[in-house]
Coordinates of C-alpha atoms in Angstrom, one line a residue:
M1 CA 21.4 -11.8 -8.5
R2 CA 24.4 -12.3 -6.5
A3 CA 28.0 -12.8 -7.4
L4 CA 29.8 -16.1 -7.1
L5 CA 32.3 -16.4 -4.3
A6 CA 35.3 -14.1 -4.7
S7 CA 38.3 -15.9 -6.1
S8 CA 40.3 -14.5 -3.2
I9 CA 38.6 -16.7 -0.7
G10 CA 40.6 -19.6 -2.0
V11 CA 40.5 -23.3 -1.4
A12 CA 41.4 -23.0 2.3
C13 CA 38.2 -21.1 3.0
T14 CA 36.0 -23.5 1.0
A15 CA 37.6 -26.5 2.8
A16 CA 37.2 -24.9 6.1
L17 CA 33.5 -24.2 5.6
A18 CA 33.0 -27.8 4.6
L19 CA 34.2 -28.9 8.0
P20 CA 31.8 -28.8 11.0
L21 CA 32.2 -25.5 12.8
A22 CA 32.1 -25.7 16.6
L23 CA 28.9 -24.5 18.2
P24 CA 29.0 -21.9 21.0
S25 CA 29.6 -23.3 24.4
G26 CA 26.6 -25.1 25.8
A27 CA 24.7 -25.3 22.5
T28 CA 23.1 -28.5 21.3
A29 CA 21.4 -29.5 18.1
A30 CA 17.6 -29.5 18.1
H31 CA 15.9 -32.9 18.0
P32 CA 13.2 -33.5 15.3
N33 CA 9.6 -32.6 16.0
P34 CA 7.6 -33.0 12.8
A35 CA 4.5 -31.3 14.2
A36 CA 4.5 -27.8 12.8
P37 CA 2.4 -24.9 14.0
T38 CA -0.1 -23.3 11.6
P39 CA 1.7 -20.5 9.6
Q40 CA 0.7 -16.9 10.2
V41 CA -1.7 -15.6 7.6
S42 CA -0.1 -12.2 7.0
G43 CA 3.6 -13.3 7.1
S44 CA 6.3 -12.7 9.6
T45 CA 10.1 -12.4 10.0
Q46 CA 12.3 -13.9 12.7
S47 CA 15.7 -12.1 13.0
L48 CA 18.4 -14.0 14.9
P49 CA 22.0 -12.7 15.5
L50 CA 24.9 -14.9 14.4
E51 CA 27.5 -15.7 17.0
P52 CA 31.3 -16.3 16.8
L53 CA 32.2 -19.9 16.0
K54 CA 35.5 -21.7 16.6
T55 CA 37.3 -23.2 13.6
S56 CA 40.3 -25.3 12.9
A57 CA 43.4 -23.1 12.9
R58 CA 45.0 -25.3 10.2
A59 CA 42.0 -25.1 7.9
V60 CA 41.1 -21.4 8.2
P61 CA 43.4 -18.6 7.0
R62 CA 44.7 -16.2 9.6
R63 CA 42.7 -13.2 8.4
S64 CA 39.3 -14.8 8.5
A65 CA 36.5 -15.1 10.9
A66 CA 33.6 -17.4 11.3
A67 CA 30.1 -16.9 12.7
G68 CA 26.9 -18.9 12.8
L69 CA 23.8 -20.1 14.6
A70 CA 23.5 -23.4 16.5
A71 CA 20.8 -25.8 15.2
R72 CA 17.5 -24.9 16.8
D73 CA 13.7 -25.1 16.5
V74 CA 12.0 -21.9 15.3
K75 CA 8.6 -20.7 14.2
P76 CA 7.6 -21.8 10.6
F77 CA 9.4 -20.1 7.7
S78 CA 10.1 -20.7 4.1
L79 CA 12.8 -18.3 2.9
V80 CA 16.1 -17.2 4.5
G81 CA 18.7 -14.5 4.0
I82 CA 21.5 -12.9 5.9
V83 CA 21.7 -9.1 6.6
W84 CA 24.2 -6.8 8.3
D85 CA 24.4 -3.2 9.5
D86 CA 26.0 -1.3 6.7
A87 CA 24.6 -1.4 3.1
A88 CA 27.9 -0.1 1.8
T89 CA 29.9 -3.1 3.3
E90 CA 30.4 -6.2 1.2
F91 CA 30.4 -9.7 2.6
H92 CA 33.5 -11.3 1.1
G93 CA 33.1 -14.9 2.0
R94 CA 30.7 -17.8 2.1
A95 CA 27.6 -18.6 4.0
Q96 CA 25.6 -21.8 4.3
V97 CA 22.4 -22.9 5.9
R98 CA 20.6 -26.1 6.6
T99 CA 16.9 -26.3 7.6
R100 CA 14.5 -28.8 9.1
N101 CA 11.5 -29.7 7.0
A102 CA 8.2 -28.9 8.7
G103 CA 6.5 -32.1 7.4
T104 CA 9.2 -34.8 7.9
G105 CA 11.3 -33.3 10.6
K106 CA 14.4 -34.1 8.6
W107 CA 17.4 -31.8 8.2
S108 CA 18.4 -30.7 4.7
P109 CA 21.9 -30.8 3.4
W110 CA 24.0 -27.6 3.7
Q111 CA 23.0 -25.0 1.1
D112 CA 25.0 -22.0 0.0
I113 CA 23.5 -18.5 0.3
Q114 CA 25.0 -16.2 -2.3
T115 CA 26.7 -13.5 -0.2
H116 CA 27.4 -10.5 -2.5
N117 CA 25.0 -7.6 -2.1
D118 CA 25.1 -6.5 -5.8
D119 CA 21.3 -6.0 -6.1
L120 CA 21.1 -2.6 -4.5
P121 CA 19.4 0.8 -4.8
D122 CA 21.7 3.5 -6.3
P123 CA 23.7 5.6 -3.8
G124 CA 21.7 8.7 -3.0
S125 CA 18.4 7.2 -4.2
P126 CA 15.3 7.3 -2.0
D127 CA 15.8 3.7 -1.1
R128 CA 19.2 4.5 0.4
R129 CA 18.1 7.9 1.9
S130 CA 15.6 6.2 4.2
G131 CA 18.4 5.3 6.5
R132 CA 17.0 1.8 6.9
A133 CA 19.0 0.1 4.1
R134 CA 21.2 -2.8 5.3
G135 CA 23.7 -5.1 3.6
S136 CA 22.1 -8.3 2.5
T137 CA 22.7 -11.6 0.7
A138 CA 20.4 -13.1 -1.8
P139 CA 17.4 -14.7 -0.2
L140 CA 17.1 -18.5 -0.5
W141 CA 13.8 -20.4 -0.8
V142 CA 13.9 -23.5 1.5
G143 CA 10.3 -24.5 1.7
D144 CA 8.2 -25.1 4.8
S145 CA 10.7 -25.3 7.7
I146 CA 10.8 -25.3 11.5
G147 CA 14.5 -25.6 12.2
V148 CA 17.7 -23.8 11.1
Q149 CA 21.5 -23.9 11.5
V150 CA 23.9 -21.3 9.9
R151 CA 27.6 -21.0 9.4
A152 CA 29.5 -18.2 7.7
L153 CA 33.2 -17.6 6.9
A154 CA 34.8 -14.4 5.7
E155 CA 38.2 -13.8 4.2
G156 CA 40.2 -10.8 5.2
S157 CA 39.0 -7.2 6.0
H158 CA 37.5 -5.6 2.9
G159 CA 35.8 -2.2 3.0
R160 CA 34.1 -1.2 6.2
T161 CA 34.2 -4.6 8.0
S162 CA 35.0 -5.6 11.5
P163 CA 38.6 -6.4 12.4
G164 CA 37.9 -10.1 12.1
G165 CA 36.7 -9.8 8.5
L166 CA 33.0 -10.2 8.9
P167 CA 30.5 -7.4 8.4
R168 CA 29.1 -6.0 11.7
G169 CA 25.7 -7.0 12.9
L170 CA 25.2 -10.3 11.0
R171 CA 21.7 -11.7 11.4
I172 CA 19.8 -14.6 9.8
E173 CA 16.4 -13.6 8.6
L174 CA 13.7 -16.3 8.6
V175 CA 10.8 -15.2 6.5
N176 CA 7.3 -16.7 6.6
P177 CA 5.5 -15.4 3.5
G178 CA 2.0 -16.1 5.0
D179 CA -0.9 -17.7 3.3
D180 CA -2.0 -17.2 -0.4
P181 CA -5.0 -14.9 -1.0
E182 CA -8.2 -16.7 0.0
D183 CA -9.6 -16.7 -3.6
E184 CA -7.0 -18.4 -5.8
N185 CA -8.0 -16.6 -8.9
P186 CA -10.1 -13.5 -8.2
K187 CA -10.9 -11.3 -11.2
S188 CA -11.2 -8.3 -9.0
R189 CA -11.9 -7.3 -5.4
T190 CA -14.4 -4.7 -4.3
S191 CA -13.1 -4.1 -0.8
L192 CA -9.6 -2.6 -0.9
S193 CA -7.4 -0.7 1.5
P194 CA -6.1 2.8 0.4
E195 CA -2.7 1.2 -0.3
E196 CA -4.2 -1.6 -2.3
S197 CA -6.3 0.9 -4.3
A198 CA -3.3 3.0 -5.1
S199 CA -1.2 0.1 -6.2
S200 CA -4.0 -1.2 -8.5
A201 CA -5.2 2.2 -9.8
V202 CA -1.9 2.8 -11.7
N203 CA -2.8 -0.2 -13.9
A204 CA -6.4 1.0 -14.4
E205 CA -6.0 1.3 -18.2
F206 CA -5.4 -2.5 -18.3
A207 CA -7.5 -4.1 -15.6
P208 CA -10.3 -3.4 -13.1
L209 CA -9.4 -2.1 -9.7
G210 CA -8.2 -5.0 -7.5
A211 CA -7.7 -7.4 -10.5
A212 CA -5.4 -10.4 -9.9
E213 CA -4.1 -10.2 -13.5
I214 CA -3.7 -8.1 -16.6
T215 CA -4.9 -10.3 -19.5
A216 CA -2.9 -10.8 -22.7
L217 CA -3.8 -8.7 -25.7
G218 CA -3.2 -9.4 -29.4
K219 CA -0.7 -7.3 -31.4
E220 CA -3.2 -5.2 -33.3
A221 CA -5.2 -4.4 -30.2
T222 CA -2.0 -3.6 -28.3
A223 CA -0.9 -1.2 -31.1
A224 CA -4.3 0.5 -31.0
E225 CA -4.0 0.8 -27.2
A226 CA -0.6 2.3 -27.6
D227 CA -2.0 4.8 -30.2
E228 CA -4.2 6.2 -27.5
V229 CA -1.3 6.6 -25.1
T230 CA 1.1 8.2 -27.7
G231 CA -1.5 10.2 -29.5
S232 CA -0.5 8.9 -33.0
G233 CA -4.2 8.8 -34.0
G234 CA -4.1 5.3 -35.5
S235 CA -1.8 6.2 -38.4
A236 CA -0.1 3.0 -39.6
A237 CA 3.1 5.0 -40.3
A238 CA 3.2 6.5 -36.8
R239 CA 2.3 3.3 -35.0
P240 CA 5.1 2.1 -32.7
Y241 CA 7.0 -1.2 -33.0
I242 CA 5.4 -3.0 -30.1
G243 CA 4.8 -6.6 -29.1
P244 CA 1.5 -8.0 -27.9
R245 CA 0.8 -7.2 -24.3
P246 CA 1.6 -10.3 -22.3
R247 CA -0.5 -11.7 -19.4
I248 CA 0.9 -10.2 -16.1
V249 CA -0.1 -11.4 -12.6
T250 CA -0.5 -8.2 -10.5
R251 CA 0.6 -7.6 -7.0
A252 CA -2.9 -8.3 -5.9
G253 CA -2.7 -11.6 -7.7
W254 CA 0.4 -12.8 -5.7
G255 CA -0.8 -11.3 -2.5
A256 CA 1.5 -8.4 -1.8
D257 CA 0.9 -6.7 1.5
E258 CA 0.7 -3.1 0.3
K259 CA 1.2 -1.8 3.8
L260 CA 4.8 -3.0 3.9
R261 CA 6.1 -0.7 1.1
E262 CA 6.6 3.1 1.1
R263 CA 3.4 4.8 0.0
Q264 CA 4.9 7.1 -2.7
F265 CA 5.8 5.5 -6.1
L266 CA 9.2 6.2 -7.6
Y267 CA 9.6 7.0 -11.3
T268 CA 12.4 7.8 -13.8
K269 CA 12.0 9.6 -17.1
T270 CA 11.8 6.7 -19.4
V271 CA 12.8 3.0 -20.0
K272 CA 15.8 2.6 -22.2
A273 CA 17.1 -0.8 -21.2
A274 CA 16.1 -4.0 -19.4
F275 CA 18.6 -5.8 -17.1
V276 CA 18.0 -9.5 -16.7
H277 CA 18.8 -11.2 -13.4
H278 CA 18.4 -14.6 -11.8
S279 CA 17.0 -14.4 -8.3
A280 CA 19.6 -16.8 -6.9
T281 CA 16.8 -18.3 -4.7
G282 CA 17.4 -21.8 -6.0
N283 CA 15.5 -24.0 -8.4
N284 CA 13.7 -26.2 -5.9
Y285 CA 10.3 -24.7 -6.3
T286 CA 7.0 -25.4 -8.1
C287 CA 5.2 -22.8 -10.0
R288 CA 2.3 -23.1 -7.6
Q289 CA 4.7 -21.8 -4.9
V290 CA 5.7 -18.7 -6.8
P291 CA 3.2 -16.3 -5.1
S292 CA 4.6 -17.4 -1.7
I293 CA 8.2 -17.0 -2.9
L294 CA 7.4 -13.5 -4.2
R295 CA 5.9 -12.5 -0.8
G296 CA 9.0 -13.9 0.9
I297 CA 11.4 -11.9 -1.4
Y298 CA 9.2 -8.8 -0.9
R299 CA 9.3 -9.0 2.8
F300 CA 13.0 -9.7 2.8
H301 CA 13.7 -6.7 0.6
V302 CA 11.5 -4.3 2.6
K303 CA 11.6 -5.5 6.2
S304 CA 15.1 -7.1 6.3
S305 CA 17.1 -5.1 3.7
G306 CA 15.3 -1.8 4.4
W307 CA 14.3 -1.0 0.8
R308 CA 11.2 1.0 0.0
D309 CA 9.5 -1.9 -2.0
F310 CA 10.2 -5.0 -4.0
G311 CA 13.5 -4.6 -5.8
Y312 CA 12.7 -5.9 -9.3
N313 CA 10.2 -4.4 -11.7
F314 CA 9.1 -7.8 -12.9
V315 CA 9.6 -11.5 -12.1
V316 CA 9.4 -14.4 -14.5
D317 CA 9.0 -18.0 -13.2
K318 CA 10.2 -21.2 -14.9
C319 CA 6.7 -21.9 -16.3
G320 CA 6.9 -18.6 -18.2
T321 CA 4.4 -16.6 -16.0
I322 CA 5.2 -12.9 -15.7
Y323 CA 4.6 -11.1 -12.3
E324 CA 4.4 -7.4 -11.5
G325 CA 7.2 -6.5 -9.0
R326 CA 7.7 -3.0 -7.7
A327 CA 4.5 -1.0 -7.4
G328 CA 3.9 2.0 -9.6
G329 CA 2.3 0.7 -12.8
V330 CA 3.4 -2.0 -15.3
A331 CA 3.5 0.4 -18.2
R332 CA 5.3 3.2 -16.4
P333 CA 9.0 4.0 -15.9
V334 CA 9.2 2.8 -12.3
M335 CA 12.6 3.0 -10.7
G336 CA 13.6 -0.3 -9.1
A337 CA 16.5 -1.5 -6.9
H338 CA 18.0 -4.1 -9.1
T339 CA 21.3 -3.1 -10.8
L340 CA 23.6 -0.9 -8.7
G341 CA 24.5 2.1 -10.7
F342 CA 22.0 1.6 -13.5
N343 CA 18.5 1.8 -11.9
T344 CA 17.7 5.1 -13.6
N345 CA 15.8 4.8 -17.0
S346 CA 15.9 1.0 -16.9
M347 CA 13.8 -1.9 -15.7
G348 CA 14.9 -5.1 -13.9
I349 CA 13.5 -8.5 -14.7
A350 CA 14.4 -11.4 -12.4
V351 CA 14.0 -14.9 -13.6
L352 CA 13.2 -17.0 -10.6
G353 CA 15.9 -19.5 -9.9
T354 CA 19.6 -20.0 -10.1
Y355 CA 21.1 -20.4 -13.6
S356 CA 24.9 -20.5 -13.1
R357 CA 25.0 -24.2 -14.0
S358 CA 21.3 -25.0 -14.8
E359 CA 19.7 -24.3 -18.1
P360 CA 16.9 -21.8 -18.0
P361 CA 13.6 -23.2 -19.1
T362 CA 12.5 -22.2 -22.7
A363 CA 9.3 -20.9 -21.2
A364 CA 11.1 -18.4 -19.0
V365 CA 13.3 -17.1 -21.8
G366 CA 10.2 -16.7 -24.0
A367 CA 8.5 -14.7 -21.3
V368 CA 11.5 -12.3 -21.1
A369 CA 11.1 -11.8 -24.8
R370 CA 7.4 -11.2 -24.6
L371 CA 7.7 -8.8 -21.7
T372 CA 10.5 -6.7 -23.3
A373 CA 8.8 -6.6 -26.7
W374 CA 5.8 -4.9 -25.1
K375 CA 7.4 -2.8 -22.4
L376 CA 10.3 -1.5 -24.4
G377 CA 8.0 -1.0 -27.4
L378 CA 5.9 1.5 -25.2
F379 CA 9.0 3.7 -25.1
G380 CA 10.1 3.2 -28.7
I381 CA 13.1 1.0 -27.9
N382 CA 14.5 -1.7 -30.2
P383 CA 15.4 -4.8 -28.2
R384 CA 18.3 -5.6 -30.5
G385 CA 19.8 -2.1 -30.2
K386 CA 22.4 -0.4 -28.1
V387 CA 21.9 2.3 -25.5
T388 CA 24.1 4.6 -23.5
L389 CA 23.4 5.0 -19.8
V390 CA 25.1 7.1 -17.2
S391 CA 26.5 5.1 -14.4
G392 CA 25.5 6.0 -10.9
G393 CA 28.6 4.2 -9.6
S394 CA 29.3 0.5 -9.4
N395 CA 32.2 -1.9 -9.0
K396 CA 32.6 -2.0 -12.8
Y397 CA 32.0 1.7 -13.8
R398 CA 32.7 4.9 -12.0
K399 CA 30.0 7.3 -11.2
G400 CA 29.2 9.6 -14.2
A401 CA 30.7 7.3 -16.8
N402 CA 28.8 7.0 -20.1
V403 CA 28.4 3.3 -20.7
Q404 CA 27.2 1.7 -23.9
L405 CA 25.1 -1.5 -23.3
N406 CA 22.8 -3.8 -25.1
V407 CA 19.2 -2.7 -24.7
I408 CA 18.6 -6.1 -23.2
S409 CA 21.6 -6.7 -20.9
G410 CA 22.5 -9.1 -18.2
H411 CA 23.2 -7.8 -14.7
R412 CA 26.9 -8.7 -15.2
D413 CA 27.1 -6.1 -18.0
G414 CA 26.8 -3.3 -15.4
F415 CA 28.3 -4.9 -12.4
V416 CA 31.0 -7.5 -11.7
T417 CA 28.8 -10.4 -10.8
D418 CA 27.9 -13.9 -12.0
C419 CA 24.2 -12.8 -12.4
P420 CA 22.2 -13.7 -14.3
G421 CA 24.2 -17.0 -14.3
A422 CA 26.2 -18.2 -17.3
R423 CA 23.5 -20.3 -18.7
L424 CA 20.8 -17.6 -18.7
Y425 CA 23.3 -15.0 -19.9
G426 CA 24.0 -17.2 -22.9
K427 CA 20.3 -17.1 -23.8
L428 CA 20.0 -13.3 -24.0
G429 CA 20.9 -13.1 -27.6
A430 CA 18.0 -15.3 -28.5
A431 CA 15.7 -13.3 -26.2
R432 CA 16.8 -10.0 -28.1
W433 CA 16.0 -11.6 -31.5
S434 CA 12.6 -13.0 -30.3
S435 CA 11.7 -9.7 -28.7
A436 CA 12.5 -7.6 -31.8
K437 CA 10.5 -10.1 -34.0
L438 CA 7.5 -9.8 -31.7
Q439 CA 7.7 -6.0 -32.2
G440 CA 7.5 -6.5 -35.9
R441 CA 11.1 -5.4 -36.7

């Protein structure tokens, strides 16, 4: 969900970053050692400060600065991201990372980390008021790794940055998501912590306590279920337009550590709109890896970025599986941290991957349609309609502005960003049509 590089960086910055940046005095590249220690079961984060790097004076503009981390061996990790001190400061520039594979010991090519922190809690929201929120890039999934090298380049001084142009307190976060739950497909668990019980209990009308998934339900049964919630008494005329309830993997199903998040759930009044994102974590993943990726993103959002919980309300993978994101209940109006300025009365759906140039899988687009047909239907919303939301303040709309949007919008509709990628954004029209058809409209 991050913006592409700002055009102001220019060719000079891009060319400069393509050149080797000098390592700090005395630093040497780590040599391969394919033997990797056993990953920690519960997950962990290594936080390493970036250091100033020397660059070619001819290649780098005057008002720029470079920082990085020399190649080194580290404890096992699978996901990376960069954070800095002030959540209100933007990183205008480019960051790259290369990693050493835990199995082969070989170094990967340099990979871009999307730097713009446009997936954020709204100013003044409980996520921000905690005092722990930090600026952050998009996280990047790199797979099982035991070595890392980082280089970053910023252009000029924008907002509250250091005189050299880089945000203060840059650190690379190396996230080990931990092992998958012991039972790959548990129907329910009988021994739960208080935090696990609370997270599961808010979905009690759909699944047993501790269930790993909420099963799919046909359209008629879903409508009857909605009758009970809305009190329409089963009248055909009063029945809502609502799509069949889709299968949803719960937080227990992907192994969320419920002790990481804030205990209290956060709600808004209703759900009027759905913002679609791409996660910008890359497309080099298998669907079997998704629970690990979600645990990595979750840990990055909470421990590294300082948010109260997972940012998105739901995540969809390229195989079309839907996952519960932020805790609070899949059918409830849970406030997320996904679209700066428009987190109130909306939900955020992240399609796992990067879709600026890659076509989103048909299964993923179909899952967005199924999810929105059901969830928006619970609140009486037409997926093909328009909605007016009040902006909480973003780089596109001032605080307090009344903004008319599509009910199913892309992140870029509320914020100046590439997200959800041009290719996925181009599929939203089809998703709106399919969602409305599933509702019976």
